Structures are given as C-alpha cells and as structure tokens.
Amino acid sequence: MSTRLWLGAAGLAALMSVSPALAQKAKGTLRIAFTDPISSALLHDDPKPETGLTSVAVFDTLICFDRTNGELKPMLASSWKQIDDRTIEMKLREDVKFHDGSPFDADDAVYTLNWLVDPRNNIRFGSNFDWLEKAEKIDRFTIRIIEKFPSPLAMLRLSSGAPMLPSDRHSGFGESGDFGRKSPIGTGGYRVEYIDSTRGIMLVRNPDYPQGGACTPKPTIERVQLMPIPDAQTQIAQLMTGGVDLIRITTRDQAEMLASNPAFAVTANQAITFHYMAMDAVGRAGNAALQKFEVRKALIQALDRARIAASVVPGGEAVKPVDSFCFPIQRGCGFTNKPYAYDLEAAKKLLAGAGYPNGFEVEINATPGSHDLGEAIAGELRRIGVRATVARLTFGAYRQRQRDGKQQILVGQWTNGGFPDVSGTADFYFNNGDRDYWRDPEIVKWAKAALSTLDETTRRSLYAQIFDRANTQAYVLPISTKPDVFVHSQDLEIATGSLNVFGSELSLMRWK
C-alpha cells in the first residue's frame, strides 16, 4: 500500500479505531467533501466535476437524456416538433417556477439560448452551440429554435449544455459570472441558500418541482452541504470522525482501506469515463521511436490491460477493459476491432525489428486520477526494455505541455463532458489542433463527414472507421473503465447510472 496519501501508520491506526459520529440523516443534511472549491453554481462559469454536480441540481434544461434507454424526454419543454430541417418548435410547461417564485416561460428560454450564442459573452465551450442561430418567442409558452445548419447534435446539446436562466435576474448582472456566484436562481430540484469560499455551498430541496421525473427524479434529501476540503488526507479524516458523509475516492488504496470499516459503504458508478494511453505518432514531442508503428504496437502488446487496471483503478467489479473510445449508451458509438492483444514476446520482437533491441527512453505525462496508472504502465514497459519516467501533472500543467507539443505518451482519463454522443470525443482528439498528436487526414475527413449527416446509421459507420483506425494504427490504447467511486455513510444510498461528470447526481441520493 502506498504511504504517499496517508496520515502515517500511527495516525491511520488511530482513525481506524474511531467510530464515526452518527451521520446527518436525522438532521436531514448530507455533507459532501469537494476537492476543488466552487465559486459558482453554474457550469458555464467554471466547468469541472464539482460544478457539474451543483449545476444539474440547481438548473434544469429544456429536455432530458434518459440514461436508462438513451431517449430524449420532456423536462422544462413538454413537447417539441421539427418544423423543417433547421427549425424546432417547443411547447414549454406552464407550471414551473424559479426558486424566487417567478414563473418560467418563453422569455427565459429565448434569453438563455440567445445568450449562449452571443459572441460577446465568450462562454467556455460556447462552440458546442455553433449550430444555433437564434431562438424566437412564438407565445408565452412556445419557442422556436433556428439552426444555422441541420445538426445531429442539436437536441442532445439542449439536453446537457443549456441550463435555463431567469432572464430578468441574469441580465441584471454587468458581469454574467456574478449570477452564478451571487444569485444562482434556477428551476432545479435544489435552491442555493449560500455560496461561501470557506463554508462551501448549502443547497436546500425545492418542494415545488413538478418537472421531476424519470430523467431527474424529485430529490428527497432536505439539505446538502458541499464542503471545500482540498486535501485527500483531511477528507478521509473528516469521514472517519463524522465531519462529512461522503467523499469521492481516487485511489484503490483509499477505497479498500475505508471499505473495511463497517460504518461505510462504497458505491462505484460507471458512466462514460475511461482510462487510456495515447502516443505521439507524428513526432511533435521529438521522440522518434514513437513515430514507428511497430514501436507503438509493441508498447500496446506489452500491457496486460485487465491486470494493470485491476491493480490500481478503484471500483472493484466495475473496472473492466474497454476496446474503443466510446460506450454503447453514446449515440454514434461504433467499432469493429480491438486493441492489439497482450503478448510480451511479440512486443520484444517488434521493438528489436524496429531498431530498438535494448528499448529506449520515453516520458509519460499522467493526469490527476491517472497518476498511479501511469506509474504501473511505466513499470510494465520496463519488461521490454523501455525506460519510462512519469510526470504526475496537474490538469493545468498537462494542458500546457499538450499545447506546447511536449506530450510523448499521455496516460489520462476522458469523460466527454458526460455528453452522450461520440462527436465530442472525435473532435477533442482528432481535430488537427493542439490535442491531435496523430494528424491523420482520413480520421479528420471522417469526423467532418459525421457532423454533417443526420442519419444515425451513417454516423455510426463513420465513427467506427475513426475508432477502428485509431486501434489499427496504434495511436491510442483504451485501457479500462474508470468508475467514480464514493465512500459514504451506511445510512446513504446512491443509485448508479448517472452520466454526470461528478459521477452522480443529488437526485439519485437518498437516506435509507
């Protein structure tokens, strides 16, 4: 067991002997430790897993993606129809109110959608709505959404990236980010009581929530306190002594140690996040060996994915090898082949044939949540003579190295922002931009074609060509699922199935 993350043997033993204080079930307050502090409850202001949890709790979208069957269902919109290939007409619910008691209507929906595409707002990930031209009000509870061009992603983007805002309140802030920090009023299952840099965020259940349904159930927990505790050791200590009721675990060591205490339960939710290894096939980072197909294939064949993942990735039985960069629940997901199979002797022969009988030196960039996996992979590569050093990077440092062309091998994880379509994955990795270390013209051509057709069968075929080629050319190695693992009070129950980037949603948590 690694000692890097722990309090020391004496401190750990003392904590393990302490019976946690009674959870807050009787008081109706669920206390969750957040690693990153949150200054806004709105995902647009600060996109990261923690904000993903608060944003879906406080704000609703027009429609909802049902994670159980992949269907789009009503939420703030009660129905919709396609008027022509560029126009969607939506009827809105007439019984929804914002947390301040004001009614939700077409003015709010039109304002929100037009705000998203206003270039003056410079919204992060605003490019997700490049297809949207404008929204128009037809009557108080009817809107029309006009697309610049027919997009296969329009409805999905409306279900995940367009939380509805109160037009009068949001427009009153000179700096739009102040709304999410100072007055985050939505229509969601929880309202914000306060946001404080020290105390965190307090959410209170919204008793008037008629739009709750299969996609987003009505919440049952009365109050939720989201507490900023950046240090993993402190989070564990708070859980052990009853200071918090739920923490998000990042290492297998932590999960196994805490699961041994009968006061706690462990819940692993597998959404669409996975671990992977990517290699610089065009030599941007200056390591000539990786430009050779035989070398990349050798590195892949040197890795027993199932064994490596089982040794370091938390989540128990939810940790499984993955064979491509997508999951069946995602629209457009298609592939017909698998990564090259583990074969240590074949890997050694490939290296020798490529001119590296004694291996070579390489650097692995490992992102947060994948640090231990990077170390494990480096250890396995030494068995074929490859001497890998591991840089345990922050996300900021990783992005800077990526932009600077200093990424030889990357070991990381990908969530696709929780978006249930593979277009985001293809665009993120294979777009001839900073993140593209393959610059494959065939992949770029297929990705462009997939975004210009509405036919799902054609889209799936095109994405299958992309993901199959990524495997065939040994550009990337999908390694394993990456469950989000929570250790929590036995009094708490967490339903699985969420695609949220945090790994769960407050509407899926309840006291037993």
PDB file of C-alpha atoms in Angstrom, residues 204-370:
ATOM      1  CA  VAL A 204     -31.992  23.229   0.095  1.00  0.00           C
ATOM      2  CA  ARG A 205     -34.557  20.940  -1.519  1.00  0.00           C
ATOM      3  CA  ASN A 206     -37.080  22.637  -3.782  1.00  0.00           C
ATOM      4  CA  PRO A 207     -40.538  21.412  -2.647  1.00  0.00           C
ATOM      5  CA  ASP A 208     -42.206  22.779  -5.801  1.00  0.00           C
ATOM      6  CA  TYR A 209     -40.733  20.584  -8.531  1.00  0.00           C
ATOM      7  CA  PRO A 210     -43.479  19.322 -10.903  1.00  0.00           C
ATOM      8  CA  GLN A 211     -40.983  18.656 -13.711  1.00  0.00           C
ATOM      9  CA  GLY A 212     -39.216  15.925 -11.753  1.00  0.00           C
ATOM     10  CA  GLY A 213     -39.477  12.572 -13.483  1.00  0.00           C
ATOM     11  CA  ALA A 214     -37.594   9.579 -14.828  1.00  0.00           C
ATOM     12  CA  CYS A 215     -34.644  11.628 -16.099  1.00  0.00           C
ATOM     13  CA  THR A 216     -34.279  13.754 -12.976  1.00  0.00           C
ATOM     14  CA  PRO A 217     -36.215  12.341 -10.015  1.00  0.00           C
ATOM     15  CA  LYS A 218     -37.541  14.634  -7.353  1.00  0.00           C
ATOM     16  CA  PRO A 219     -34.870  14.876  -4.638  1.00  0.00           C
ATOM     17  CA  THR A 220     -35.612  13.522  -1.173  1.00  0.00           C
ATOM     18  CA  ILE A 221     -32.706  14.808   0.949  1.00  0.00           C
ATOM     19  CA  GLU A 222     -33.664  18.111   2.569  1.00  0.00           C
ATOM     20  CA  ARG A 223     -30.290  19.856   2.728  1.00  0.00           C
ATOM     21  CA  VAL A 224     -26.893  19.273   1.122  1.00  0.00           C
ATOM     22  CA  GLN A 225     -23.714  20.999   2.281  1.00  0.00           C
ATOM     23  CA  LEU A 226     -20.828  20.923  -0.205  1.00  0.00           C
ATOM     24  CA  MET A 227     -17.658  21.486   1.791  1.00  0.00           C
ATOM     25  CA  PRO A 228     -14.319  22.545   0.237  1.00  0.00           C
ATOM     26  CA  ILE A 229     -11.626  20.187   1.574  1.00  0.00           C
ATOM     27  CA  PRO A 230      -8.798  20.080  -0.980  1.00  0.00           C
ATOM     28  CA  ASP A 231      -6.540  17.637   0.862  1.00  0.00           C
ATOM     29  CA  ALA A 232      -7.347  13.913   0.469  1.00  0.00           C
ATOM     30  CA  GLN A 233      -5.974  13.063   3.907  1.00  0.00           C
ATOM     31  CA  THR A 234      -8.202  15.658   5.537  1.00  0.00           C
ATOM     32  CA  GLN A 235     -11.241  14.383   3.657  1.00  0.00           C
ATOM     33  CA  ILE A 236     -10.583  10.864   4.931  1.00  0.00           C
ATOM     34  CA  ALA A 237     -10.083  12.119   8.491  1.00  0.00           C
ATOM     35  CA  GLN A 238     -13.357  14.057   8.300  1.00  0.00           C
ATOM     36  CA  LEU A 239     -15.204  10.996   7.042  1.00  0.00           C
ATOM     37  CA  MET A 240     -13.708   8.806   9.775  1.00  0.00           C
ATOM     38  CA  THR A 241     -14.668  11.226  12.540  1.00  0.00           C
ATOM     39  CA  GLY A 242     -18.140  12.071  11.207  1.00  0.00           C
ATOM     40  CA  GLY A 243     -17.346  15.515   9.795  1.00  0.00           C
ATOM     41  CA  VAL A 244     -18.626  14.591   6.328  1.00  0.00           C
ATOM     42  CA  ASP A 245     -20.898  11.854   4.993  1.00  0.00           C
ATOM     43  CA  LEU A 246     -19.482  11.302   1.507  1.00  0.00           C
ATOM     44  CA  ILE A 247     -16.121  11.617  -0.228  1.00  0.00           C
ATOM     45  CA  ARG A 248     -15.036  10.863  -3.769  1.00  0.00           C
ATOM     46  CA  ILE A 249     -12.167   8.366  -3.884  1.00  0.00           C
ATOM     47  CA  THR A 250      -9.342   8.471  -6.432  1.00  0.00           C
ATOM     48  CA  THR A 251      -7.119   5.502  -5.492  1.00  0.00           C
ATOM     49  CA  ARG A 252      -7.720   1.827  -4.858  1.00  0.00           C
ATOM     50  CA  ASP A 253      -5.745   2.027  -1.590  1.00  0.00           C
ATOM     51  CA  GLN A 254      -8.218   4.522  -0.174  1.00  0.00           C
ATOM     52  CA  ALA A 255     -11.284   2.578  -1.259  1.00  0.00           C
ATOM     53  CA  GLU A 256     -10.072  -0.719   0.189  1.00  0.00           C
ATOM     54  CA  MET A 257      -8.963   0.771   3.483  1.00  0.00           C
ATOM     55  CA  LEU A 258     -12.226   2.630   4.080  1.00  0.00           C
ATOM     56  CA  ALA A 259     -14.420  -0.239   2.854  1.00  0.00           C
ATOM     57  CA  SER A 260     -13.034  -2.372   5.682  1.00  0.00           C
ATOM     58  CA  ASN A 261     -14.882  -0.163   8.172  1.00  0.00           C
ATOM     59  CA  PRO A 262     -18.471  -1.432   8.622  1.00  0.00           C
ATOM     60  CA  ALA A 263     -19.709   2.120   9.156  1.00  0.00           C
ATOM     61  CA  PHE A 264     -19.088   2.916   5.484  1.00  0.00           C
ATOM     62  CA  ALA A 265     -20.392   1.755   2.144  1.00  0.00           C
ATOM     63  CA  VAL A 266     -18.672   2.029  -1.238  1.00  0.00           C
ATOM     64  CA  THR A 267     -20.612   2.874  -4.386  1.00  0.00           C
ATOM     65  CA  ALA A 268     -18.960   2.692  -7.805  1.00  0.00           C
ATOM     66  CA  ASN A 269     -20.787   4.284 -10.727  1.00  0.00           C
ATOM     67  CA  GLN A 270     -19.521   3.680 -14.246  1.00  0.00           C
ATOM     68  CA  ALA A 271     -20.632   6.396 -16.617  1.00  0.00           C
ATOM     69  CA  ILE A 272     -18.745   7.069 -19.865  1.00  0.00           C
ATOM     70  CA  THR A 273     -15.327   7.815 -18.378  1.00  0.00           C
ATOM     71  CA  PHE A 274     -12.385   5.607 -19.283  1.00  0.00           C
ATOM     72  CA  HIS A 275      -8.610   5.429 -18.862  1.00  0.00           C
ATOM     73  CA  TYR A 276      -6.410   5.439 -21.939  1.00  0.00           C
ATOM     74  CA  MET A 277      -2.852   5.779 -23.209  1.00  0.00           C
ATOM     75  CA  ALA A 278      -2.076   7.987 -26.221  1.00  0.00           C
ATOM     76  CA  MET A 279       1.193   8.143 -28.169  1.00  0.00           C
ATOM     77  CA  ASP A 280       2.749  10.911 -30.244  1.00  0.00           C
ATOM     78  CA  ALA A 281       2.718   9.334 -33.710  1.00  0.00           C
ATOM     79  CA  VAL A 282       3.864  12.413 -35.632  1.00  0.00           C
ATOM     80  CA  GLY A 283       6.877  13.348 -33.524  1.00  0.00           C
ATOM     81  CA  ARG A 284       5.647  16.649 -32.132  1.00  0.00           C
ATOM     82  CA  ALA A 285       7.390  15.909 -28.832  1.00  0.00           C
ATOM     83  CA  GLY A 286      10.631  14.825 -30.513  1.00  0.00           C
ATOM     84  CA  ASN A 287      10.730  11.128 -29.637  1.00  0.00           C
ATOM     85  CA  ALA A 288      11.435   9.461 -32.974  1.00  0.00           C
ATOM     86  CA  ALA A 289      10.738   5.946 -31.705  1.00  0.00           C
ATOM     87  CA  LEU A 290       7.039   6.676 -31.250  1.00  0.00           C
ATOM     88  CA  GLN A 291       6.684   7.643 -34.901  1.00  0.00           C
ATOM     89  CA  LYS A 292       7.223   3.991 -35.831  1.00  0.00           C
ATOM     90  CA  PHE A 293       4.079   1.887 -35.967  1.00  0.00           C
ATOM     91  CA  GLU A 294       5.973  -1.216 -34.809  1.00  0.00           C
ATOM     92  CA  VAL A 295       7.112   0.595 -31.660  1.00  0.00           C
ATOM     93  CA  ARG A 296       3.629   1.821 -30.767  1.00  0.00           C
ATOM     94  CA  LYS A 297       2.225  -1.656 -31.355  1.00  0.00           C
ATOM     95  CA  ALA A 298       4.972  -3.129 -29.156  1.00  0.00           C
ATOM     96  CA  LEU A 299       4.083  -0.784 -26.297  1.00  0.00           C
ATOM     97  CA  ILE A 300       0.449  -1.814 -26.557  1.00  0.00           C
ATOM     98  CA  GLN A 301       1.267  -5.526 -26.651  1.00  0.00           C
ATOM     99  CA  ALA A 302       3.491  -5.137 -23.592  1.00  0.00           C
ATOM    100  CA  LEU A 303       0.498  -4.148 -21.447  1.00  0.00           C
ATOM    101  CA  ASP A 304      -1.953  -6.552 -19.866  1.00  0.00           C
ATOM    102  CA  ARG A 305      -4.784  -4.058 -19.557  1.00  0.00           C
ATOM    103  CA  ALA A 306      -7.045  -6.116 -17.336  1.00  0.00           C
ATOM    104  CA  ARG A 307      -4.312  -6.938 -14.824  1.00  0.00           C
ATOM    105  CA  ILE A 308      -2.915  -3.409 -14.705  1.00  0.00           C
ATOM    106  CA  ALA A 309      -6.320  -1.784 -14.248  1.00  0.00           C
ATOM    107  CA  ALA A 310      -7.358  -4.259 -11.577  1.00  0.00           C
ATOM    108  CA  SER A 311      -4.202  -3.481  -9.624  1.00  0.00           C
ATOM    109  CA  VAL A 312      -4.576   0.306  -9.428  1.00  0.00           C
ATOM    110  CA  VAL A 313      -8.039   1.504 -10.530  1.00  0.00           C
ATOM    111  CA  PRO A 314     -10.659   1.677  -7.748  1.00  0.00           C
ATOM    112  CA  GLY A 315     -14.140   0.349  -8.376  1.00  0.00           C
ATOM    113  CA  GLY A 316     -13.938  -3.411  -7.949  1.00  0.00           C
ATOM    114  CA  GLU A 317     -16.029  -5.339 -10.441  1.00  0.00           C
ATOM    115  CA  ALA A 318     -16.969  -2.124 -12.268  1.00  0.00           C
ATOM    116  CA  VAL A 319     -13.376  -1.884 -13.552  1.00  0.00           C
ATOM    117  CA  LYS A 320     -13.232  -3.641 -16.926  1.00  0.00           C
ATOM    118  CA  PRO A 321     -11.063  -3.351 -20.056  1.00  0.00           C
ATOM    119  CA  VAL A 322     -12.524  -1.177 -22.827  1.00  0.00           C
ATOM    120  CA  ASP A 323     -11.801  -1.748 -26.503  1.00  0.00           C
ATOM    121  CA  SER A 324     -12.577   1.629 -28.027  1.00  0.00           C
ATOM    122  CA  PHE A 325     -13.069   5.305 -27.259  1.00  0.00           C
ATOM    123  CA  CYS A 326     -16.839   5.050 -26.803  1.00  0.00           C
ATOM    124  CA  PHE A 327     -19.627   3.311 -24.905  1.00  0.00           C
ATOM    125  CA  PRO A 328     -22.849   1.811 -26.328  1.00  0.00           C
ATOM    126  CA  ILE A 329     -25.040   4.352 -24.467  1.00  0.00           C
ATOM    127  CA  GLN A 330     -23.465   7.110 -26.584  1.00  0.00           C
ATOM    128  CA  ARG A 331     -25.028   7.951 -29.910  1.00  0.00           C
ATOM    129  CA  GLY A 332     -22.715   7.309 -32.830  1.00  0.00           C
ATOM    130  CA  CYS A 333     -20.687   4.703 -30.970  1.00  0.00           C
ATOM    131  CA  GLY A 334     -19.390   2.076 -33.348  1.00  0.00           C
ATOM    132  CA  PHE A 335     -16.252  -0.046 -33.745  1.00  0.00           C
ATOM    133  CA  THR A 336     -15.405  -3.452 -35.156  1.00  0.00           C
ATOM    134  CA  ASN A 337     -11.905  -4.208 -33.900  1.00  0.00           C
ATOM    135  CA  LYS A 338      -9.978  -4.286 -30.619  1.00  0.00           C
ATOM    136  CA  PRO A 339      -6.552  -3.128 -29.437  1.00  0.00           C
ATOM    137  CA  TYR A 340      -3.641  -5.443 -30.162  1.00  0.00           C
ATOM    138  CA  ALA A 341      -3.635  -8.311 -27.655  1.00  0.00           C
ATOM    139  CA  TYR A 342      -1.168  -8.613 -24.803  1.00  0.00           C
ATOM    140  CA  ASP A 343       1.869 -10.595 -25.976  1.00  0.00           C
ATOM    141  CA  LEU A 344       5.149  -9.809 -24.246  1.00  0.00           C
ATOM    142  CA  GLU A 345       7.365 -11.852 -26.566  1.00  0.00           C
ATOM    143  CA  ALA A 346       5.765 -10.364 -29.662  1.00  0.00           C
ATOM    144  CA  ALA A 347       6.351  -6.901 -28.194  1.00  0.00           C
ATOM    145  CA  LYS A 348      10.065  -7.598 -27.701  1.00  0.00           C
ATOM    146  CA  LYS A 349      10.405  -8.844 -31.287  1.00  0.00           C
ATOM    147  CA  LEU A 350       8.644  -5.786 -32.642  1.00  0.00           C
ATOM    148  CA  LEU A 351      11.000  -3.465 -30.754  1.00  0.00           C
ATOM    149  CA  ALA A 352      14.060  -5.330 -31.971  1.00  0.00           C
ATOM    150  CA  GLY A 353      12.789  -5.277 -35.550  1.00  0.00           C
ATOM    151  CA  ALA A 354      12.185  -1.533 -35.304  1.00  0.00           C
ATOM    152  CA  GLY A 355      15.797  -0.944 -34.279  1.00  0.00           C
ATOM    153  CA  TYR A 356      15.364  -0.811 -30.507  1.00  0.00           C
ATOM    154  CA  PRO A 357      16.521  -4.220 -29.195  1.00  0.00           C
ATOM    155  CA  ASN A 358      17.556  -2.602 -25.912  1.00  0.00           C
ATOM    156  CA  GLY A 359      14.499  -0.376 -25.665  1.00  0.00           C
ATOM    157  CA  PHE A 360      14.548   3.419 -25.473  1.00  0.00           C
ATOM    158  CA  GLU A 361      13.696   6.281 -23.107  1.00  0.00           C
ATOM    159  CA  VAL A 362      10.287   7.911 -23.036  1.00  0.00           C
ATOM    160  CA  GLU A 363       8.307  10.271 -20.805  1.00  0.00           C
ATOM    161  CA  ILE A 364       4.745   9.575 -19.677  1.00  0.00           C
ATOM    162  CA  ASN A 365       2.523  12.527 -18.803  1.00  0.00           C
ATOM    163  CA  ALA A 366      -0.089  11.337 -16.285  1.00  0.00           C
ATOM    164  CA  THR A 367      -3.098  13.479 -15.409  1.00  0.00           C
ATOM    165  CA  PRO A 368      -4.865  13.641 -11.999  1.00  0.00           C
ATOM    166  CA  GLY A 369      -6.775  10.434 -11.360  1.00  0.00           C
ATOM    167  CA  SER A 370      -4.385   8.513 -13.600  1.00  0.00           C
TER     168      SER A 370
END
